[in-house]
């Protein structure tokens, strides 16, 4: 996947998580070209033009005292004089901006250059120019792995496979940079090619691929009808097209006689809050599905109405990499007592971020609020525990195509739902 954006300028984003080693063929991680973070669609309460129009901004912040400004000038002079090469002043400036936000010691707050900001905007549409793979990066080793090759994509046509390790992109070592930066080199103009060097299990030497970039429409929802009238829907992430894709999947399954539904958000790192609340509106009766609150006590509440709701049993599959928007979904279904959560405790990201654009095309992403489940729980750092705790165990050959019949968590969900279907109403 190579970046998405829904045209909204102030949205909540979250960092993608390292996916589990072997848990169904979920597509997870960062899609090639998607900018290392994914939308969580919170429309920021802070409106940039309003903030900048505030008279308090006319005063110099205490941080920019004469002492600090003079120190920066001194450091710049020392760099210019002593550094063994001529420094790039633009990079120095970006370093200052980035360092300022990094000093907040918040993983989700950071500075974006104009190019990075542009990538973020592309990342919400679900449509991009890339090669059609989803990547993840090990936080410790920085190793980049292909988690999913999309069907019919340039990557599939070129011969790339799931679990391939990306060694080089053009002349850049994959482990030398953050995934968010690496994917900007994999994306590119339609019809151009990108050279990848790949390490593949069972191959003694590295493999080289020249992959042509193309216009890619990424699915965020996959579905299948299982035996017994049980529909299975996997939500890969919560992006701009997710609500429509979810509703299409539900209609298809209902046309096949769906009597119960499995919602699989295992490995789903989150996305736009407007996407998850839209889906919850399709599922739940009238009420609050999630609300946010900033440090000033200001709340923003998201609700479902009574127009649409589902009246059949639901099971939700979760794991430690179900984060943010996935946790909003799980928390709302739990608090409404509208389904059974199965799997392992979720990641525990209960904060929201806003993207604030700046005058020169750059932007900052900054944590602006906490979010709370309908019953008022903030799950940041704690996560959501399942109703039925069950560690994942794939009972088949992991080298073969994924089979529902051998996924113990799916089978547990089927067992629970079959019992609910058979119980007299």
Short mmCIF file of C-alpha atoms in Angstrom, two decimals, residues 73-370:
data_model
loop_
_atom_site.label_atom_id
_atom_site.label_comp_id
_atom_site.label_asym_id
_atom_site.label_seq_id
_atom_site.Cartn_x
_atom_site.Cartn_y
_atom_site.Cartn_z
CA UNK A 73 23.33 30.84 16.76
CA UNK A 74 26.45 29.73 18.62
CA UNK A 75 25.87 26.07 17.81
CA UNK A 76 25.23 26.90 14.16
CA UNK A 77 28.50 28.83 13.95
CA UNK A 78 30.41 25.95 15.54
CA UNK A 79 28.87 23.50 13.07
CA UNK A 80 29.74 25.72 10.13
CA UNK A 81 33.31 26.17 11.32
CA UNK A 82 34.23 22.72 12.62
CA UNK A 83 32.07 20.18 10.81
CA UNK A 84 34.13 18.35 8.21
CA UNK A 85 31.64 19.05 5.41
CA UNK A 86 29.43 21.98 4.52
CA UNK A 87 26.16 21.38 6.35
CA UNK A 88 22.78 21.41 4.64
CA UNK A 89 20.99 24.29 6.35
CA UNK A 90 17.57 23.00 5.35
CA UNK A 91 18.31 19.68 7.03
CA UNK A 92 19.57 21.50 10.11
CA UNK A 93 16.29 23.41 10.28
CA UNK A 94 14.24 20.23 9.91
CA UNK A 95 16.37 18.72 12.69
CA UNK A 96 15.48 21.64 14.95
CA UNK A 97 11.76 21.29 14.27
CA UNK A 98 11.86 17.52 14.69
CA UNK A 99 13.91 17.72 17.85
CA UNK A 100 11.49 20.18 19.42
CA UNK A 101 8.60 17.75 19.01
CA UNK A 102 10.69 14.72 19.96
CA UNK A 103 11.48 16.41 23.26
CA UNK A 104 7.84 15.94 24.25
CA UNK A 105 8.74 12.26 24.65
CA UNK A 106 5.57 11.16 22.88
CA UNK A 107 5.88 8.41 20.28
CA UNK A 108 3.00 9.79 18.24
CA UNK A 109 4.04 13.45 18.08
CA UNK A 110 6.35 14.44 15.24
CA UNK A 111 7.21 16.92 12.52
CA UNK A 112 6.56 16.28 8.82
CA UNK A 113 8.35 17.96 5.94
CA UNK A 114 6.21 19.13 3.00
CA UNK A 115 6.93 15.87 1.14
CA UNK A 116 6.08 13.76 4.18
CA UNK A 117 2.91 15.75 4.71
CA UNK A 118 1.95 15.16 1.10
CA UNK A 119 2.49 11.44 1.65
CA UNK A 120 0.19 11.58 4.66
CA UNK A 121 -2.56 13.13 2.58
CA UNK A 122 -2.17 10.44 -0.08
CA UNK A 123 -2.37 7.84 2.66
CA UNK A 124 -6.05 8.39 3.45
CA UNK A 125 -7.54 7.73 0.03
CA UNK A 126 -6.74 4.04 -0.27
CA UNK A 127 -5.53 4.84 -3.78
CA UNK A 128 -1.88 5.35 -4.63
CA UNK A 129 0.92 4.75 -7.10
CA UNK A 130 3.07 1.94 -5.86
CA UNK A 131 3.73 -1.77 -6.17
CA UNK A 132 0.94 -3.27 -4.06
CA UNK A 133 2.60 -4.77 -1.01
CA UNK A 134 2.18 -4.28 2.69
CA UNK A 135 5.32 -3.96 4.79
CA UNK A 136 6.26 -4.07 8.45
CA UNK A 137 9.47 -3.19 10.25
CA UNK A 138 10.95 -4.79 13.34
CA UNK A 139 11.39 -1.97 15.85
CA UNK A 140 14.65 -3.38 17.21
CA UNK A 141 16.43 -4.78 14.15
CA UNK A 142 14.85 -2.39 11.58
CA UNK A 143 14.41 -5.37 9.26
CA UNK A 144 11.64 -4.76 6.72
CA UNK A 145 9.42 -7.66 5.72
CA UNK A 146 6.66 -8.05 3.14
CA UNK A 147 3.57 -9.13 5.04
CA UNK A 148 1.17 -9.18 2.14
CA UNK A 149 1.37 -9.05 -1.65
CA UNK A 150 -1.94 -7.85 -3.08
CA UNK A 151 -3.60 -9.98 -5.71
CA UNK A 152 -3.11 -8.67 -9.24
CA UNK A 153 -0.57 -6.07 -8.10
CA UNK A 154 2.71 -5.22 -9.85
CA UNK A 155 4.50 -6.87 -6.92
CA UNK A 156 2.68 -10.15 -7.51
CA UNK A 157 3.34 -9.99 -11.24
CA UNK A 158 7.04 -9.37 -10.57
CA UNK A 159 7.25 -12.42 -8.32
CA UNK A 160 7.47 -10.92 -4.84
CA UNK A 161 6.08 -13.11 -2.07
CA UNK A 162 4.79 -12.82 1.48
CA UNK A 163 7.60 -12.99 4.08
CA UNK A 164 10.25 -11.73 1.64
CA UNK A 165 12.73 -9.47 3.45
CA UNK A 166 13.52 -6.16 1.75
CA UNK A 167 17.30 -5.67 1.77
CA UNK A 168 17.72 -2.72 -0.61
CA UNK A 169 15.46 -0.18 -2.28
CA UNK A 170 17.42 1.21 -5.20
CA UNK A 171 20.82 1.94 -3.58
CA UNK A 172 19.46 2.40 -0.05
CA UNK A 173 19.71 -0.21 2.68
CA UNK A 174 16.25 -0.91 4.07
CA UNK A 175 17.54 -1.18 7.66
CA UNK A 176 19.16 2.27 7.44
CA UNK A 177 15.92 4.23 7.77
CA UNK A 178 12.49 4.26 9.30
CA UNK A 179 9.83 2.44 7.31
CA UNK A 180 7.95 5.71 6.88
CA UNK A 181 10.94 7.10 4.98
CA UNK A 182 11.70 3.92 3.07
CA UNK A 183 8.24 3.65 1.55
CA UNK A 184 8.52 7.13 0.06
CA UNK A 185 11.26 5.69 -2.16
CA UNK A 186 9.12 2.70 -3.13
CA UNK A 187 6.22 4.89 -4.17
CA UNK A 188 6.54 6.95 -7.32
CA UNK A 189 5.02 7.97 -10.59
CA UNK A 190 2.86 5.51 -12.48
CA UNK A 191 4.82 3.55 -15.06
CA UNK A 192 8.21 4.08 -13.42
CA UNK A 193 10.09 1.20 -11.84
CA UNK A 194 11.71 0.63 -8.46
CA UNK A 195 14.56 -1.82 -7.93
CA UNK A 196 14.30 -4.08 -4.87
CA UNK A 197 16.83 -6.53 -3.51
CA UNK A 198 15.14 -9.29 -1.57
CA UNK A 199 16.21 -11.99 0.87
CA UNK A 200 14.00 -15.06 0.64
CA UNK A 201 14.03 -18.09 2.88
CA UNK A 202 15.54 -21.06 1.09
CA UNK A 203 17.50 -18.92 -1.37
CA UNK A 204 21.28 -18.70 -0.90
CA UNK A 205 21.65 -15.38 -2.75
CA UNK A 206 19.72 -12.16 -2.76
CA UNK A 207 17.03 -11.83 -5.44
CA UNK A 208 16.66 -8.70 -7.58
CA UNK A 209 13.34 -7.33 -8.81
CA UNK A 210 12.46 -4.36 -10.97
CA UNK A 211 8.83 -3.59 -10.18
CA UNK A 212 6.74 -1.18 -12.22
CA UNK A 213 4.65 1.22 -10.19
CA UNK A 214 0.94 1.38 -10.95
CA UNK A 215 -2.27 2.92 -9.67
CA UNK A 216 -3.33 0.69 -6.79
CA UNK A 217 -6.73 0.55 -5.10
CA UNK A 218 -6.27 -1.22 -1.81
CA UNK A 219 -8.94 -3.35 -0.19
CA UNK A 220 -9.37 -2.67 3.52
CA UNK A 221 -12.11 -5.27 3.99
CA UNK A 222 -12.20 -8.94 3.02
CA UNK A 223 -15.14 -11.28 3.53
CA UNK A 224 -16.22 -14.87 3.11
CA UNK A 225 -19.30 -16.95 3.93
CA UNK A 226 -18.55 -19.86 6.24
CA UNK A 227 -20.71 -22.90 6.90
CA UNK A 228 -23.79 -22.57 9.05
CA UNK A 229 -24.76 -19.08 7.94
CA UNK A 230 -21.76 -17.45 9.62
CA UNK A 231 -20.23 -14.53 7.74
CA UNK A 232 -16.57 -13.66 8.20
CA UNK A 233 -15.37 -10.08 7.70
CA UNK A 234 -11.75 -9.06 8.16
CA UNK A 235 -11.02 -5.35 8.50
CA UNK A 236 -7.38 -4.72 7.63
CA UNK A 237 -7.40 -1.04 8.64
CA UNK A 238 -9.88 1.81 9.01
CA UNK A 239 -9.39 4.07 5.99
CA UNK A 240 -11.57 6.33 3.89
CA UNK A 241 -13.04 3.48 1.78
CA UNK A 242 -13.59 1.09 4.68
CA UNK A 243 -17.21 1.95 5.50
CA UNK A 244 -18.34 1.42 1.91
CA UNK A 245 -16.35 -1.79 1.60
CA UNK A 246 -17.78 -3.06 4.91
CA UNK A 247 -21.34 -2.31 3.88
CA UNK A 248 -20.80 -4.03 0.53
CA UNK A 249 -19.43 -7.10 2.33
CA UNK A 250 -22.39 -7.18 4.72
CA UNK A 251 -24.90 -6.94 1.86
CA UNK A 252 -23.19 -9.77 0.01
CA UNK A 253 -23.12 -12.00 3.09
CA UNK A 254 -26.73 -11.19 3.98
CA UNK A 255 -27.76 -12.12 0.44
CA UNK A 256 -26.18 -15.51 1.14
CA UNK A 257 -28.21 -15.94 4.31
CA UNK A 258 -25.85 -14.66 7.02
CA UNK A 259 -27.23 -15.40 10.50
CA UNK A 260 -24.15 -14.40 12.52
CA UNK A 261 -20.94 -12.49 11.90
CA UNK A 262 -17.27 -12.75 12.79
CA UNK A 263 -15.42 -9.42 12.76
CA UNK A 264 -11.67 -9.96 12.58
CA UNK A 265 -9.48 -7.00 13.62
CA UNK A 266 -6.43 -9.03 14.62
CA UNK A 267 -3.31 -7.18 13.53
CA UNK A 268 -5.38 -4.13 12.55
CA UNK A 269 -3.33 -1.09 13.63
CA UNK A 270 -6.25 1.33 13.48
CA UNK A 271 -7.06 4.21 11.19
CA UNK A 272 -9.69 6.90 10.90
CA UNK A 273 -12.09 7.32 13.77
CA UNK A 274 -14.79 8.37 11.29
CA UNK A 275 -14.39 5.00 9.58
CA UNK A 276 -14.73 2.92 12.73
CA UNK A 277 -17.61 4.99 14.09
CA UNK A 278 -19.37 4.70 10.74
CA UNK A 279 -19.11 0.92 10.96
CA UNK A 280 -20.29 0.97 14.57
CA UNK A 281 -23.29 3.02 13.45
CA UNK A 282 -24.15 0.16 11.06
CA UNK A 283 -23.87 -2.38 13.89
CA UNK A 284 -25.07 -0.82 17.14
CA UNK A 285 -28.31 0.71 18.40
CA UNK A 286 -28.56 4.36 19.33
CA UNK A 287 -25.94 5.69 21.75
CA UNK A 288 -22.41 6.98 22.26
CA UNK A 289 -19.79 4.71 20.68
CA UNK A 290 -16.68 6.68 21.73
CA UNK A 291 -15.77 10.14 22.96
CA UNK A 292 -12.56 12.15 23.15
CA UNK A 293 -11.47 14.66 25.77
CA UNK A 294 -8.59 17.13 25.65
CA UNK A 295 -6.63 18.69 28.52
CA UNK A 296 -9.13 21.54 28.72
CA UNK A 297 -11.97 19.10 29.33
CA UNK A 298 -13.51 19.63 25.90
CA UNK A 299 -15.31 16.56 24.63
CA UNK A 300 -16.14 15.34 21.16
CA UNK A 301 -18.72 12.58 21.10
CA UNK A 302 -19.36 10.08 18.31
CA UNK A 303 -22.71 8.32 18.27
CA UNK A 304 -24.74 5.70 16.46
CA UNK A 305 -28.37 6.32 15.64
CA UNK A 306 -31.38 4.01 15.61
CA UNK A 307 -31.71 4.00 11.82
CA UNK A 308 -29.47 0.96 11.28
CA UNK A 309 -28.35 -1.84 13.57
CA UNK A 310 -27.62 -5.53 13.33
CA UNK A 311 -29.78 -8.12 15.06
CA UNK A 312 -27.66 -11.24 14.80
CA UNK A 313 -24.84 -12.62 17.00
CA UNK A 314 -21.38 -11.11 16.57
CA UNK A 315 -17.91 -12.30 17.57
CA UNK A 316 -14.90 -9.99 17.40
CA UNK A 317 -11.39 -11.43 17.03
CA UNK A 318 -8.66 -9.31 18.69
CA UNK A 319 -5.00 -9.60 19.57
CA UNK A 320 -2.09 -7.53 20.89
CA UNK A 321 -1.73 -5.76 17.55
CA UNK A 322 -5.36 -4.65 17.44
CA UNK A 323 -4.86 -0.97 18.18
CA UNK A 324 -6.59 2.39 18.42
CA UNK A 325 -9.54 2.36 16.01
CA UNK A 326 -9.69 -1.43 16.38
CA UNK A 327 -9.94 -0.92 20.12
CA UNK A 328 -12.69 1.65 19.63
CA UNK A 329 -14.66 -1.02 17.77
CA UNK A 330 -13.97 -3.72 20.36
CA UNK A 331 -14.66 -1.39 23.29
CA UNK A 332 -17.99 -0.20 21.89
CA UNK A 333 -19.24 -3.70 21.09
CA UNK A 334 -18.17 -4.82 24.56
CA UNK A 335 -19.80 -1.90 26.39
CA UNK A 336 -23.05 -2.25 24.39
CA UNK A 337 -22.94 -5.99 25.22
CA UNK A 338 -23.44 -6.58 21.52
CA UNK A 339 -20.92 -9.33 20.86
CA UNK A 340 -18.22 -11.64 22.21
CA UNK A 341 -14.54 -10.64 22.14
CA UNK A 342 -12.23 -13.58 21.44
CA UNK A 343 -8.42 -13.74 21.37
CA UNK A 344 -5.86 -11.85 23.45
CA UNK A 345 -5.66 -8.40 25.03
CA UNK A 346 -5.42 -5.49 22.60
CA UNK A 347 -2.47 -3.11 22.24
CA UNK A 348 -3.73 -0.28 24.44
CA UNK A 349 -3.64 2.99 22.49
CA UNK A 350 -6.21 5.32 23.96
CA UNK A 351 -4.95 8.67 22.71
CA UNK A 352 -5.70 10.64 19.57
CA UNK A 353 -3.55 12.78 17.31
CA UNK A 354 -4.29 15.72 15.04
CA UNK A 355 -2.45 16.71 11.90
CA UNK A 356 -1.95 20.49 11.84
CA UNK A 357 -0.76 21.90 8.50
CA UNK A 358 1.75 24.76 8.42
CA UNK A 359 2.15 27.62 5.97
CA UNK A 360 5.00 26.13 3.96
CA UNK A 361 3.26 22.82 3.28
CA UNK A 362 4.84 21.07 6.25
CA UNK A 363 2.84 19.87 9.25
CA UNK A 364 2.97 18.50 12.74
CA UNK A 365 1.22 15.49 14.17
CA UNK A 366 0.54 16.02 17.85
CA UNK A 367 -1.32 14.09 20.51
CA UNK A 368 -4.32 16.22 21.43
CA UNK A 369 -6.70 14.11 23.50
CA UNK A 370 -7.60 10.81 25.10
#
